[in-house]
């Protein structure tokens, strides 16, 4: 998401980052995307397949947030190793408690 490119490719980059954080956060992000559609930040398209496929694309309004989100994005990139370690520790603790 660092470069001004195709909105779909920027979302793909966001999903790759979210995949590294974990499914819990990915689920929250997808909910956030769905919530952002009525605000005009993303457009949402549903393909009537089984299961349905949902596609999101940043709108011009959503793209205008890139500068505002640069700081949090940079922070997340810089701290990804720590986030990964915290997720691994939490998973290990949950497994030990089970």
mmCIF file of N, CA and C in Angstrom:
data_model
loop_
_atom_site.group_PDB
_atom_site.id
_atom_site.type_symbol
_atom_site.label_atom_id
_atom_site.label_comp_id
_atom_site.label_asym_id
_atom_site.label_seq_id
_atom_site.Cartn_x
_atom_site.Cartn_y
_atom_site.Cartn_z
ATOM 1 N N UNK A 1 0.816 -1.190 0.000
ATOM 2 C CA UNK A 1 0.000 0.000 0.000
ATOM 3 C C UNK A 1 0.861 1.255 0.000
ATOM 4 N N UNK A 2 2.119 1.118 -0.168
ATOM 5 C CA UNK A 2 2.993 2.276 -0.149
ATOM 6 C C UNK A 2 2.902 3.104 -1.417
ATOM 7 N N UNK A 3 2.616 2.484 -2.522
ATOM 8 C CA UNK A 3 2.625 3.214 -3.777
ATOM 9 C C UNK A 3 1.209 3.452 -4.259
ATOM 10 N N UNK A 4 1.072 4.525 -5.052
ATOM 11 C CA UNK A 4 -0.237 4.800 -5.634
ATOM 12 C C UNK A 4 -0.397 3.852 -6.806
ATOM 13 N N UNK A 5 -1.212 2.863 -6.639
ATOM 14 C CA UNK A 5 -1.424 1.880 -7.682
ATOM 15 C C UNK A 5 -2.883 1.546 -7.786
ATOM 16 N N UNK A 6 -3.145 0.426 -8.371
ATOM 17 C CA UNK A 6 -4.515 -0.031 -8.526
ATOM 18 C C UNK A 6 -5.101 -0.342 -7.153
ATOM 19 N N UNK A 7 -6.308 0.156 -6.865
ATOM 20 C CA UNK A 7 -6.883 -0.081 -5.530
ATOM 21 C C UNK A 7 -6.971 -1.562 -5.165
ATOM 22 N N UNK A 8 -7.270 -2.428 -6.137
ATOM 23 C CA UNK A 8 -7.368 -3.856 -5.824
ATOM 24 C C UNK A 8 -6.011 -4.411 -5.396
ATOM 25 N N UNK A 9 -4.929 -3.950 -6.016
ATOM 26 C CA UNK A 9 -3.608 -4.441 -5.618
ATOM 27 C C UNK A 9 -3.236 -3.928 -4.242
ATOM 28 N N UNK A 10 -3.683 -2.731 -3.895
ATOM 29 C CA UNK A 10 -3.427 -2.206 -2.558
ATOM 30 C C UNK A 10 -4.156 -3.027 -1.518
ATOM 31 N N UNK A 11 -5.374 -3.434 -1.814
ATOM 32 C CA UNK A 11 -6.101 -4.286 -0.879
ATOM 33 C C UNK A 11 -5.428 -5.647 -0.760
ATOM 34 N N UNK A 12 -4.894 -6.159 -1.860
ATOM 35 C CA UNK A 12 -4.190 -7.439 -1.817
ATOM 36 C C UNK A 12 -2.988 -7.330 -0.877
ATOM 37 N N UNK A 13 -2.254 -6.211 -0.960
ATOM 38 C CA UNK A 13 -1.130 -5.993 -0.056
ATOM 39 C C UNK A 13 -1.606 -5.931 1.388
ATOM 40 N N UNK A 14 -2.737 -5.280 1.607
ATOM 41 C CA UNK A 14 -3.287 -5.205 2.964
ATOM 42 C C UNK A 14 -3.636 -6.596 3.473
ATOM 43 N N UNK A 15 -4.229 -7.431 2.611
ATOM 44 C CA UNK A 15 -4.576 -8.791 3.028
ATOM 45 C C UNK A 15 -3.326 -9.605 3.351
ATOM 46 N N UNK A 16 -2.244 -9.412 2.588
ATOM 47 C CA UNK A 16 -1.004 -10.127 2.886
ATOM 48 C C UNK A 16 -0.482 -9.735 4.262
ATOM 49 N N UNK A 17 -0.546 -8.445 4.563
ATOM 50 C CA UNK A 17 -0.113 -7.991 5.879
ATOM 51 C C UNK A 17 -1.019 -8.569 6.959
ATOM 52 N N UNK A 18 -2.320 -8.554 6.722
ATOM 53 C CA UNK A 18 -3.263 -9.087 7.702
ATOM 54 C C UNK A 18 -3.071 -10.585 7.902
ATOM 55 N N UNK A 19 -2.724 -11.297 6.833
ATOM 56 C CA UNK A 19 -2.467 -12.734 6.977
ATOM 57 C C UNK A 19 -1.310 -12.978 7.933
ATOM 58 N N UNK A 20 -0.321 -12.110 7.923
ATOM 59 C CA UNK A 20 0.810 -12.270 8.838
ATOM 60 C C UNK A 20 0.395 -12.015 10.273
ATOM 61 N N UNK A 21 -0.568 -11.152 10.480
ATOM 62 C CA UNK A 21 -1.015 -10.834 11.833
ATOM 63 C C UNK A 21 -1.849 -11.977 12.400
ATOM 64 N N UNK A 22 -2.679 -12.601 11.579
ATOM 65 C CA UNK A 22 -3.455 -13.746 12.035
ATOM 66 C C UNK A 22 -4.911 -13.655 11.633
ATOM 67 N N UNK A 23 -5.575 -14.800 11.722
ATOM 68 C CA UNK A 23 -6.957 -14.872 11.270
ATOM 69 C C UNK A 23 -7.905 -14.054 12.138
ATOM 70 N N UNK A 24 -7.618 -13.942 13.420
ATOM 71 C CA UNK A 24 -8.476 -13.141 14.294
ATOM 72 C C UNK A 24 -8.533 -11.699 13.798
ATOM 73 N N UNK A 25 -7.366 -11.148 13.505
ATOM 74 C CA UNK A 25 -7.320 -9.771 13.018
ATOM 75 C C UNK A 25 -7.856 -9.669 11.605
ATOM 76 N N UNK A 26 -7.632 -10.702 10.789
ATOM 77 C CA UNK A 26 -8.156 -10.686 9.428
ATOM 78 C C UNK A 26 -9.682 -10.635 9.471
ATOM 79 N N UNK A 27 -10.276 -11.431 10.343
ATOM 80 C CA UNK A 27 -11.737 -11.411 10.469
ATOM 81 C C UNK A 27 -12.230 -10.031 10.878
ATOM 82 N N UNK A 28 -11.516 -9.416 11.801
ATOM 83 C CA UNK A 28 -11.894 -8.062 12.211
ATOM 84 C C UNK A 28 -11.753 -7.084 11.053
ATOM 85 N N UNK A 29 -10.701 -7.255 10.255
ATOM 86 C CA UNK A 29 -10.480 -6.355 9.124
ATOM 87 C C UNK A 29 -11.580 -6.508 8.083
ATOM 88 N N UNK A 30 -12.001 -7.747 7.820
ATOM 89 C CA UNK A 30 -13.075 -7.965 6.855
ATOM 90 C C UNK A 30 -14.361 -7.326 7.356
ATOM 91 N N UNK A 31 -14.639 -7.460 8.639
ATOM 92 C CA UNK A 31 -15.821 -6.804 9.201
ATOM 93 C C UNK A 31 -15.696 -5.295 9.041
ATOM 94 N N UNK A 32 -14.496 -4.783 9.278
ATOM 95 C CA UNK A 32 -14.265 -3.354 9.124
ATOM 96 C C UNK A 32 -14.482 -2.926 7.674
ATOM 97 N N UNK A 33 -14.019 -3.744 6.727
ATOM 98 C CA UNK A 33 -14.250 -3.422 5.316
ATOM 99 C C UNK A 33 -15.743 -3.365 5.021
ATOM 100 N N UNK A 34 -16.488 -4.350 5.529
ATOM 101 C CA UNK A 34 -17.935 -4.361 5.306
ATOM 102 C C UNK A 34 -18.575 -3.123 5.928
ATOM 103 N N UNK A 35 -18.096 -2.729 7.096
ATOM 104 C CA UNK A 35 -18.634 -1.538 7.755
ATOM 105 C C UNK A 35 -18.252 -0.258 7.018
ATOM 106 N N UNK A 36 -17.119 -0.281 6.292
ATOM 107 C CA UNK A 36 -16.644 0.910 5.593
ATOM 108 C C UNK A 36 -17.402 1.157 4.291
ATOM 109 N N UNK A 37 -18.056 0.144 3.758
ATOM 110 C CA UNK A 37 -18.770 0.309 2.491
ATOM 111 C C UNK A 37 -19.858 1.380 2.563
ATOM 112 N N UNK A 38 -20.725 1.367 3.583
ATOM 113 C CA UNK A 38 -21.748 2.414 3.636
ATOM 114 C C UNK A 38 -21.164 3.820 3.805
ATOM 115 N N UNK A 39 -19.948 3.913 4.336
ATOM 116 C CA UNK A 39 -19.311 5.214 4.511
ATOM 117 C C UNK A 39 -18.692 5.729 3.219
ATOM 118 N N UNK A 40 -18.687 4.893 2.176
ATOM 119 C CA UNK A 40 -18.120 5.303 0.906
ATOM 120 C C UNK A 40 -16.620 5.126 0.804
ATOM 121 N N UNK A 41 -16.006 4.418 1.767
ATOM 122 C CA UNK A 41 -14.554 4.214 1.737
ATOM 123 C C UNK A 41 -14.158 3.063 0.826
ATOM 124 N N UNK A 42 -15.020 2.077 0.702
ATOM 125 C CA UNK A 42 -14.780 0.942 -0.184
ATOM 126 C C UNK A 42 -16.058 0.630 -0.944
ATOM 127 N N UNK A 43 -15.872 0.049 -2.121
ATOM 128 C CA UNK A 43 -17.027 -0.491 -2.831
ATOM 129 C C UNK A 43 -17.007 -1.997 -2.622
ATOM 130 N N UNK A 44 -18.172 -2.598 -2.575
ATOM 131 C CA UNK A 44 -18.297 -4.023 -2.269
ATOM 132 C C UNK A 44 -19.046 -4.692 -3.408
ATOM 133 N N UNK A 45 -18.486 -5.812 -3.890
ATOM 134 C CA UNK A 45 -19.138 -6.578 -4.951
ATOM 135 C C UNK A 45 -19.198 -8.033 -4.500
ATOM 136 N N UNK A 46 -20.384 -8.624 -4.609
ATOM 137 C CA UNK A 46 -20.576 -10.016 -4.214
ATOM 138 C C UNK A 46 -20.845 -10.845 -5.461
ATOM 139 N N UNK A 47 -20.070 -11.918 -5.643
ATOM 140 C CA UNK A 47 -20.323 -12.869 -6.722
ATOM 141 C C UNK A 47 -21.230 -13.957 -6.169
ATOM 142 N N UNK A 48 -22.321 -14.252 -6.894
ATOM 143 C CA UNK A 48 -23.273 -15.264 -6.402
ATOM 144 C C UNK A 48 -22.777 -16.684 -6.646
ATOM 145 N N UNK A 49 -21.687 -17.042 -5.978
ATOM 146 C CA UNK A 49 -21.142 -18.391 -6.062
ATOM 147 C C UNK A 49 -21.383 -19.086 -4.736
ATOM 148 N N UNK A 50 -21.053 -20.364 -4.673
ATOM 149 C CA UNK A 50 -21.169 -21.106 -3.421
ATOM 150 C C UNK A 50 -19.769 -21.540 -3.018
ATOM 151 N N UNK A 51 -19.222 -21.042 -1.934
ATOM 152 C CA UNK A 51 -19.745 -19.925 -1.135
ATOM 153 C C UNK A 51 -19.604 -18.612 -1.894
ATOM 154 N N UNK A 52 -20.349 -17.600 -1.486
ATOM 155 C CA UNK A 52 -20.259 -16.308 -2.176
ATOM 156 C C UNK A 52 -18.855 -15.726 -2.046
ATOM 157 N N UNK A 53 -18.404 -15.078 -3.101
ATOM 158 C CA UNK A 53 -17.112 -14.385 -3.063
ATOM 159 C C UNK A 53 -17.397 -12.900 -2.966
ATOM 160 N N UNK A 54 -16.717 -12.241 -2.053
ATOM 161 C CA UNK A 54 -16.925 -10.816 -1.834
ATOM 162 C C UNK A 54 -15.631 -10.086 -2.161
ATOM 163 N N UNK A 55 -15.735 -9.044 -2.949
ATOM 164 C CA UNK A 55 -14.589 -8.248 -3.349
ATOM 165 C C UNK A 55 -14.782 -6.817 -2.861
ATOM 166 N N UNK A 56 -13.715 -6.245 -2.351
ATOM 167 C CA UNK A 56 -13.730 -4.859 -1.902
ATOM 168 C C UNK A 56 -12.711 -4.084 -2.706
ATOM 169 N N UNK A 57 -13.040 -2.841 -2.998
ATOM 170 C CA UNK A 57 -12.121 -1.963 -3.717
ATOM 171 C C UNK A 57 -12.197 -0.590 -3.058
ATOM 172 N N UNK A 58 -11.028 -0.011 -2.823
ATOM 173 C CA UNK A 58 -11.013 1.331 -2.257
ATOM 174 C C UNK A 58 -11.622 2.319 -3.247
ATOM 175 N N UNK A 59 -12.439 3.209 -2.740
ATOM 176 C CA UNK A 59 -12.976 4.287 -3.554
ATOM 177 C C UNK A 59 -11.973 5.443 -3.528
ATOM 178 N N UNK A 60 -12.266 6.479 -4.290
ATOM 179 C CA UNK A 60 -11.396 7.666 -4.245
ATOM 180 C C UNK A 60 -11.336 8.211 -2.820
ATOM 181 N N UNK A 61 -12.472 8.208 -2.128
ATOM 182 C CA UNK A 61 -12.496 8.674 -0.746
ATOM 183 C C UNK A 61 -11.606 7.796 0.132
ATOM 184 N N UNK A 62 -11.703 6.489 -0.041
ATOM 185 C CA UNK A 62 -10.859 5.565 0.719
ATOM 186 C C UNK A 62 -9.385 5.755 0.411
ATOM 187 N N UNK A 63 -9.063 5.973 -0.866
ATOM 188 C CA UNK A 63 -7.673 6.201 -1.253
ATOM 189 C C UNK A 63 -7.116 7.476 -0.627
ATOM 190 N N UNK A 64 -7.998 8.432 -0.366
ATOM 191 C CA UNK A 64 -7.532 9.696 0.215
ATOM 192 C C UNK A 64 -7.031 9.512 1.649
ATOM 193 N N UNK A 65 -7.307 8.368 2.268
ATOM 194 C CA UNK A 65 -6.827 8.085 3.623
ATOM 195 C C UNK A 65 -5.384 7.598 3.662
ATOM 196 N N UNK A 66 -4.789 7.325 2.500
ATOM 197 C CA UNK A 66 -3.454 6.730 2.478
ATOM 198 C C UNK A 66 -2.443 7.541 3.281
ATOM 199 N N UNK A 67 -2.423 8.839 3.100
ATOM 200 C CA UNK A 67 -1.450 9.669 3.828
ATOM 201 C C UNK A 67 -1.705 9.609 5.336
ATOM 202 N N UNK A 68 -2.971 9.639 5.726
ATOM 203 C CA UNK A 68 -3.304 9.613 7.153
ATOM 204 C C UNK A 68 -2.928 8.280 7.796
ATOM 205 N N UNK A 69 -2.970 7.207 7.020
ATOM 206 C CA UNK A 69 -2.687 5.877 7.557
ATOM 207 C C UNK A 69 -1.226 5.465 7.401
ATOM 208 N N UNK A 70 -0.413 6.312 6.814
ATOM 209 C CA UNK A 70 0.992 5.969 6.590
ATOM 210 C C UNK A 70 1.719 5.696 7.913
ATOM 211 N N UNK A 71 1.465 6.496 8.925
ATOM 212 C CA UNK A 71 2.126 6.306 10.219
ATOM 213 C C UNK A 71 1.799 4.965 10.852
ATOM 214 N N UNK A 72 0.508 4.620 11.017
ATOM 215 C CA UNK A 72 0.176 3.308 11.591
ATOM 216 C C UNK A 72 0.691 2.146 10.741
ATOM 217 N N UNK A 73 0.659 2.302 9.411
ATOM 218 C CA UNK A 73 1.167 1.239 8.542
ATOM 219 C C UNK A 73 2.659 1.035 8.785
ATOM 220 N N UNK A 74 3.407 2.126 8.850
ATOM 221 C CA UNK A 74 4.844 2.032 9.084
ATOM 222 C C UNK A 74 5.117 1.387 10.436
ATOM 223 N N UNK A 75 4.355 1.790 11.457
ATOM 224 C CA UNK A 75 4.515 1.200 12.784
ATOM 225 C C UNK A 75 4.292 -0.306 12.717
ATOM 226 N N UNK A 76 3.223 -0.738 12.053
ATOM 227 C CA UNK A 76 2.909 -2.169 11.959
ATOM 228 C C UNK A 76 4.022 -2.923 11.251
ATOM 229 N N UNK A 77 4.540 -2.354 10.176
ATOM 230 C CA UNK A 77 5.622 -3.010 9.446
ATOM 231 C C UNK A 77 6.873 -3.129 10.318
ATOM 232 N N UNK A 78 7.181 -2.079 11.068
ATOM 233 C CA UNK A 78 8.371 -2.082 11.914
ATOM 234 C C UNK A 78 8.249 -3.042 13.093
ATOM 235 N N UNK A 79 7.032 -3.310 13.539
ATOM 236 C CA UNK A 79 6.815 -4.143 14.725
ATOM 237 C C UNK A 79 6.256 -5.525 14.396
ATOM 238 N N UNK A 80 6.255 -5.905 13.111
ATOM 239 C CA UNK A 80 5.656 -7.174 12.710
ATOM 240 C C UNK A 80 6.305 -8.359 13.415
ATOM 241 N N UNK A 81 7.618 -8.338 13.591
ATOM 242 C CA UNK A 81 8.288 -9.461 14.279
ATOM 243 C C UNK A 81 7.792 -9.578 15.717
ATOM 244 N N UNK A 82 7.623 -8.457 16.392
ATOM 245 C CA UNK A 82 7.112 -8.485 17.769
ATOM 246 C C UNK A 82 5.678 -8.996 17.808
ATOM 247 N N UNK A 83 4.879 -8.570 16.841
ATOM 248 C CA UNK A 83 3.487 -9.023 16.766
ATOM 249 C C UNK A 83 3.454 -10.527 16.531
ATOM 250 N N UNK A 84 4.311 -11.004 15.610
ATOM 251 C CA UNK A 84 4.382 -12.440 15.353
ATOM 252 C C UNK A 84 4.760 -13.211 16.622
ATOM 253 N N UNK A 85 5.776 -12.712 17.349
ATOM 254 C CA UNK A 85 6.197 -13.389 18.581
ATOM 255 C C UNK A 85 5.069 -13.402 19.614
ATOM 256 N N UNK A 86 4.353 -12.292 19.745
ATOM 257 C CA UNK A 86 3.247 -12.228 20.705
ATOM 258 C C UNK A 86 2.151 -13.217 20.324
ATOM 259 N N UNK A 87 1.837 -13.324 19.027
ATOM 260 C CA UNK A 87 0.831 -14.294 18.574
ATOM 261 C C UNK A 87 1.271 -15.721 18.853
ATOM 262 N N UNK A 88 2.546 -16.016 18.609
ATOM 263 C CA UNK A 88 3.068 -17.352 18.873
ATOM 264 C C UNK A 88 3.026 -17.674 20.361
ATOM 265 N N UNK A 89 3.391 -16.721 21.212
ATOM 266 C CA UNK A 89 3.364 -16.930 22.654
ATOM 267 C C UNK A 89 1.943 -17.160 23.140
ATOM 268 N N UNK A 90 1.005 -16.383 22.621
ATOM 269 C CA UNK A 90 -0.390 -16.547 23.019
ATOM 270 C C UNK A 90 -0.923 -17.904 22.599
ATOM 271 N N UNK A 91 -0.583 -18.330 21.381
ATOM 272 C CA UNK A 91 -1.028 -19.643 20.901
ATOM 273 C C UNK A 91 -0.427 -20.759 21.749
ATOM 274 N N UNK A 92 0.830 -20.621 22.115
ATOM 275 C CA UNK A 92 1.490 -21.633 22.955
ATOM 276 C C UNK A 92 0.835 -21.690 24.334
ATOM 277 N N UNK A 93 0.517 -20.541 24.887
ATOM 278 C CA UNK A 93 -0.121 -20.498 26.196
ATOM 279 C C UNK A 93 -1.523 -21.114 26.130
ATOM 280 N N UNK A 94 -2.274 -20.803 25.065
ATOM 281 C CA UNK A 94 -3.610 -21.396 24.914
ATOM 282 C C UNK A 94 -3.515 -22.920 24.804
ATOM 283 N N UNK A 95 -2.509 -23.393 24.073
ATOM 284 C CA UNK A 95 -2.328 -24.831 23.908
ATOM 285 C C UNK A 95 -1.954 -25.485 25.232
ATOM 286 N N UNK A 96 -1.130 -24.798 26.022
ATOM 287 C CA UNK A 96 -0.712 -25.334 27.321
ATOM 288 C C UNK A 96 -1.887 -25.380 28.300
ATOM 289 N N UNK A 97 -2.803 -24.452 28.177
ATOM 290 C CA UNK A 97 -3.952 -24.390 29.078
ATOM 291 C C UNK A 97 -5.069 -25.337 28.669
ATOM 292 N N UNK A 98 -5.004 -25.827 27.439
ATOM 293 C CA UNK A 98 -6.089 -26.706 26.927
ATOM 294 C C UNK A 98 -5.959 -28.117 27.443
#
